mmCIF file of C-alpha atoms in Angstrom:
data_model
loop_
_atom_site.group_PDB
_atom_site.id
_atom_site.type_symbol
_atom_site.label_atom_id
_atom_site.label_comp_id
_atom_site.label_asym_id
_atom_site.label_seq_id
_atom_site.Cartn_x
_atom_site.Cartn_y
_atom_site.Cartn_z
ATOM 1 C CA MET A 6 134.163 -17.985 30.550
ATOM 2 C CA LYS A 7 135.750 -20.638 28.449
ATOM 3 C CA SER A 8 132.987 -23.121 29.273
ATOM 4 C CA PHE A 9 130.570 -20.436 28.233
ATOM 5 C CA SER A 10 132.041 -19.930 24.936
ATOM 6 C CA ARG A 11 132.226 -23.747 24.172
ATOM 7 C CA SER A 12 128.598 -24.125 25.383
ATOM 8 C CA LEU A 13 127.624 -21.311 23.047
ATOM 9 C CA THR A 14 129.791 -22.727 20.238
ATOM 10 C CA LEU A 15 128.075 -26.289 20.696
ATOM 11 C CA THR A 16 124.585 -24.641 20.749
ATOM 12 C CA LEU A 17 125.066 -22.949 17.723
ATOM 13 C CA ALA A 18 126.771 -25.877 15.980
ATOM 14 C CA THR A 19 123.854 -27.901 17.098
ATOM 15 C CA ALA A 20 121.463 -25.560 15.857
ATOM 16 C CA ILE A 21 122.835 -24.817 12.439
ATOM 17 C CA PHE A 22 123.876 -28.668 11.430
ATOM 18 C CA GLY A 23 121.416 -30.546 13.629
ATOM 19 C CA VAL A 24 122.134 -33.390 15.752
ATOM 20 C CA GLY A 25 123.839 -36.392 13.995
ATOM 21 C CA CYS A 26 125.190 -36.441 10.435
ATOM 22 C CA GLY A 27 122.356 -35.331 8.258
ATOM 23 C CA ALA A 28 119.701 -35.815 10.871
ATOM 24 C CA THR A 29 116.716 -33.468 10.759
ATOM 25 C CA GLU A 30 114.223 -32.530 13.357
ATOM 26 C CA ALA A 31 111.561 -34.458 11.180
ATOM 27 C CA ASP A 32 113.469 -37.469 11.244
ATOM 28 C CA SER A 33 113.763 -37.936 14.931
ATOM 29 C CA GLN A 34 109.917 -37.068 15.363
ATOM 30 C CA PRO A 35 107.395 -39.898 15.614
ATOM 31 C CA GLN A 36 105.128 -40.088 12.682
ATOM 32 C CA MET A 37 101.389 -40.164 13.913
ATOM 33 C CA GLU A 38 98.335 -40.441 11.757
ATOM 34 C CA LEU A 39 95.664 -37.964 12.571
ATOM 35 C CA SER A 40 92.191 -39.370 13.674
ATOM 36 C CA GLU A 41 89.342 -38.906 11.200
ATOM 37 C CA ASP A 42 88.100 -35.853 13.712
ATOM 38 C CA GLU A 43 91.337 -34.212 13.644
ATOM 39 C CA LYS A 44 91.416 -34.172 10.048
ATOM 40 C CA ILE A 45 87.901 -32.738 9.702
ATOM 41 C CA ALA A 46 88.732 -29.992 12.299
ATOM 42 C CA ALA A 47 91.872 -29.223 10.416
ATOM 43 C CA GLU A 48 89.693 -28.691 7.326
ATOM 44 C CA MET A 49 87.325 -26.528 9.198
ATOM 45 C CA GLY A 50 90.456 -24.561 10.775
ATOM 46 C CA ASN A 51 90.943 -23.314 7.113
ATOM 47 C CA LEU A 52 87.668 -21.357 7.271
ATOM 48 C CA SER A 53 86.960 -18.156 8.774
ATOM 49 C CA SER A 54 86.545 -18.218 12.507
ATOM 50 C CA GLU A 55 82.661 -17.516 11.857
ATOM 51 C CA GLN A 56 82.336 -20.123 9.153
ATOM 52 C CA GLU A 57 84.225 -22.686 11.437
ATOM 53 C CA ALA A 58 81.969 -21.790 14.475
ATOM 54 C CA LEU A 59 78.884 -22.519 12.532
ATOM 55 C CA TRP A 60 79.943 -25.785 10.925
ATOM 56 C CA ASP A 61 81.342 -27.021 14.319
ATOM 57 C CA ALA A 62 77.691 -25.948 15.812
ATOM 58 C CA VAL A 63 76.096 -27.907 12.982
ATOM 59 C CA ARG A 64 78.305 -30.883 13.405
ATOM 60 C CA LYS A 65 77.504 -31.081 17.069
ATOM 61 C CA ASP A 66 73.865 -30.784 16.444
ATOM 62 C CA LEU A 67 73.498 -33.401 13.537
ATOM 63 C CA VAL A 68 75.413 -35.985 15.504
ATOM 64 C CA ARG A 69 72.009 -37.434 16.579
ATOM 65 C CA PHE A 70 71.904 -38.714 12.936
ATOM 66 C CA LYS A 71 74.577 -41.115 13.523
ATOM 67 C CA ASP A 72 71.744 -43.500 14.452
ATOM 68 C CA VAL A 73 69.855 -43.689 11.046
ATOM 69 C CA ASN A 74 66.643 -44.512 13.115
ATOM 70 C CA VAL A 75 66.555 -41.009 14.659
ATOM 71 C CA ALA A 76 66.876 -39.542 10.887
ATOM 72 C CA LEU A 77 63.893 -42.035 9.649
ATOM 73 C CA ALA A 78 61.908 -40.716 12.781
ATOM 74 C CA GLU A 79 62.637 -37.010 11.538
ATOM 75 C CA GLY A 80 61.062 -37.757 8.083
ATOM 76 C CA TYR A 81 64.460 -38.485 6.192
ATOM 77 C CA ILE A 82 63.691 -41.370 3.684
ATOM 78 C CA PRO A 83 66.406 -43.485 1.643
ATOM 79 C CA VAL A 84 66.231 -42.299 -1.857
ATOM 80 C CA SER A 85 69.284 -43.619 -3.444
ATOM 81 C CA GLY A 86 71.601 -46.726 -3.455
ATOM 82 C CA CYS A 87 75.257 -46.114 -2.486
ATOM 83 C CA GLU A 88 76.496 -43.712 -5.131
ATOM 84 C CA ALA A 89 80.043 -44.110 -6.233
ATOM 85 C CA LEU A 90 81.989 -42.684 -9.074
ATOM 86 C CA PRO A 91 84.750 -45.300 -10.258
ATOM 87 C CA GLY A 92 88.198 -43.793 -9.683
ATOM 88 C CA VAL A 93 86.872 -40.593 -8.167
ATOM 89 C CA GLY A 94 85.083 -41.701 -4.829
ATOM 90 C CA GLY A 95 81.661 -41.900 -3.182
ATOM 91 C CA MET A 96 78.698 -40.086 -1.819
ATOM 92 C CA GLY A 97 77.043 -43.081 -0.082
ATOM 93 C CA PHE A 98 73.215 -43.503 0.451
ATOM 94 C CA HIS A 99 71.060 -40.341 0.264
ATOM 95 C CA TYR A 100 68.095 -39.923 2.850
ATOM 96 C CA LEU A 101 65.986 -37.130 1.812
ATOM 97 C CA ASN A 102 63.494 -35.103 3.858
ATOM 98 C CA PRO A 103 60.914 -34.373 1.478
ATOM 99 C CA ALA A 104 59.219 -31.433 3.483
ATOM 100 C CA LEU A 105 62.664 -29.569 3.706
ATOM 101 C CA ALA A 106 63.305 -30.121 -0.134
ATOM 102 C CA GLN A 107 60.305 -28.286 -1.128
ATOM 103 C CA ASP A 108 61.417 -24.807 -0.525
ATOM 104 C CA LEU A 109 64.271 -22.372 -1.434
ATOM 105 C CA VAL A 110 65.713 -22.181 2.036
ATOM 106 C CA SER A 111 68.691 -24.046 3.470
ATOM 107 C CA ASP A 112 68.867 -23.880 7.115
ATOM 108 C CA PRO A 113 72.540 -25.565 8.228
ATOM 109 C CA PHE A 114 70.978 -27.192 10.997
ATOM 110 C CA LYS A 115 67.934 -28.743 8.975
ATOM 111 C CA PRO A 116 69.874 -30.454 5.666
ATOM 112 C CA GLU A 117 67.577 -31.665 2.979
ATOM 113 C CA ILE A 118 69.716 -34.683 2.640
ATOM 114 C CA LEU A 119 71.898 -36.942 4.769
ATOM 115 C CA LEU A 120 74.505 -39.152 3.447
ATOM 116 C CA TYR A 121 75.364 -42.350 4.844
ATOM 117 C CA ALA A 122 77.970 -45.283 3.950
ATOM 118 C CA PRO A 123 78.072 -48.851 4.573
ATOM 119 C CA ALA A 124 79.386 -49.580 8.232
ATOM 120 C CA LYS A 125 81.655 -52.598 8.816
ATOM 121 C CA ASP A 126 79.057 -54.111 11.102
ATOM 122 C CA GLY A 127 76.468 -53.881 8.394
ATOM 123 C CA GLY A 128 74.664 -50.772 9.659
ATOM 124 C CA LEU A 129 75.238 -47.297 8.208
ATOM 125 C CA THR A 130 77.742 -44.577 9.108
ATOM 126 C CA LEU A 131 76.852 -40.838 8.703
ATOM 127 C CA LEU A 132 79.105 -38.865 6.488
ATOM 128 C CA GLY A 133 77.346 -35.558 6.616
ATOM 129 C CA PRO A 134 74.770 -33.211 5.263
ATOM 130 C CA GLU A 135 73.884 -32.429 1.699
ATOM 131 C CA TYR A 136 71.860 -29.162 1.122
ATOM 132 C CA PHE A 137 69.673 -28.848 -1.758
ATOM 133 C CA GLN A 138 67.647 -26.399 -3.583
ATOM 134 C CA ALA A 139 65.670 -26.901 -6.796
ATOM 135 C CA ASP A 140 66.498 -24.409 -9.477
ATOM 136 C CA ALA A 141 63.603 -21.867 -9.626
ATOM 137 C CA GLY A 142 65.600 -19.290 -11.660
ATOM 138 C CA GLN A 143 67.033 -17.673 -8.480
ATOM 139 C CA GLY A 144 70.768 -16.946 -8.284
ATOM 140 C CA ARG A 145 73.428 -19.613 -7.164
ATOM 141 C CA PRO A 146 72.678 -20.122 -3.414
ATOM 142 C CA SER A 147 75.284 -20.127 -0.821
ATOM 143 C CA LEU A 148 75.370 -21.277 2.695
ATOM 144 C CA ASN A 149 77.549 -19.759 5.438
ATOM 145 C CA GLY A 150 79.746 -18.243 2.939
ATOM 146 C CA GLN A 151 80.010 -21.555 0.612
ATOM 147 C CA GLY A 152 78.346 -21.667 -3.024
ATOM 148 C CA PHE A 153 76.353 -24.306 -3.817
ATOM 149 C CA ASP A 154 77.357 -26.547 -6.983
ATOM 150 C CA GLY A 155 74.936 -26.174 -9.923
ATOM 151 C CA PRO A 156 72.555 -25.790 -11.434
ATOM 152 C CA MET A 157 72.958 -29.382 -12.543
ATOM 153 C CA PRO A 158 70.279 -31.601 -14.047
ATOM 154 C CA GLY A 159 68.373 -34.074 -11.832
ATOM 155 C CA HIS A 160 69.914 -37.371 -11.328
ATOM 156 C CA ASN A 161 66.752 -39.257 -11.886
ATOM 157 C CA PRO A 162 63.308 -38.522 -13.737
ATOM 158 C CA GLU A 163 61.746 -37.410 -10.618
ATOM 159 C CA MET A 164 64.661 -34.814 -9.316
ATOM 160 C CA PRO A 165 64.393 -31.481 -10.912
ATOM 161 C CA VAL A 166 67.304 -29.291 -11.979
ATOM 162 C CA HIS A 167 69.050 -28.283 -8.692
ATOM 163 C CA TYR A 168 71.986 -27.019 -6.722
ATOM 164 C CA ASP A 169 73.603 -28.879 -4.027
ATOM 165 C CA LEU A 170 76.267 -28.566 -1.319
ATOM 166 C CA HIS A 171 77.845 -31.393 0.266
ATOM 167 C CA VAL A 172 79.738 -30.975 3.669
ATOM 168 C CA TRP A 173 81.754 -33.767 4.835
ATOM 169 C CA LEU A 174 81.427 -33.338 8.796
ATOM 170 C CA TYR A 175 81.801 -36.990 9.794
ATOM 171 C CA LYS A 176 84.071 -38.352 7.011
ATOM 172 C CA TYR A 177 87.477 -36.784 6.044
ATOM 173 C CA ASN A 178 87.412 -35.771 2.196
ATOM 174 C CA PRO A 179 91.018 -35.384 0.910
ATOM 175 C CA ALA A 180 89.365 -33.246 -1.805
ATOM 176 C CA GLY A 181 88.046 -30.900 0.716
ATOM 177 C CA LEU A 182 85.255 -30.272 3.157
ATOM 178 C CA PHE A 183 82.771 -29.048 0.350
ATOM 179 C CA ALA A 184 83.974 -31.398 -2.546
ATOM 180 C CA THR A 185 81.240 -33.214 -4.247
ATOM 181 C CA TRP A 186 82.875 -36.913 -4.351
ATOM 182 C CA ASN A 187 84.698 -38.538 -1.303
ATOM 183 C CA SER A 188 87.685 -40.791 -2.099
ATOM 184 C CA ASN A 189 87.252 -42.254 1.351
ATOM 185 C CA VAL A 190 83.812 -43.406 0.626
ATOM 186 C CA LYS A 191 83.578 -46.837 -0.742
ATOM 187 C CA CYS A 192 80.374 -48.644 -1.975
ATOM 188 C CA PRO A 193 80.027 -52.368 -2.041
#
């Protein structure tokens, strides 16, 4: 009985005061950096289960565009240099599919724009889709429960007043999955 009492006391003392003088469980746990995919999955985990399931399906479907040649073959064309805002972040290069950008419909599996950043090997790295709708007097569009940004003026003389929605499915964005600028995107 005495050994049970001593064991219980030791267990309680350890639970209350921790092991070692001033040590906490966090002190003894190795610090691991999450991968890009794990960080994005954690961001998507903050969404409703239905929203998360759709964006996960979109992420799996659009992975083919990691090869920019596939995007070119499917009608996407480069329409910008590498976009960045000093001190805020970047968006990268915009590849627009003109056929998809001409209507007021946004299909999550057919984004109007694909975003790319310069890769270390000299190629391009897919960052995610951007959904685009010209402002034709409609209300603020949304996709999978996420409202678009805008309306905003065109970024060049050929671009109309529009709404857009960035979704950082392949490059973690500390500002959030749907933030406009990504501080992890660097332009040369």
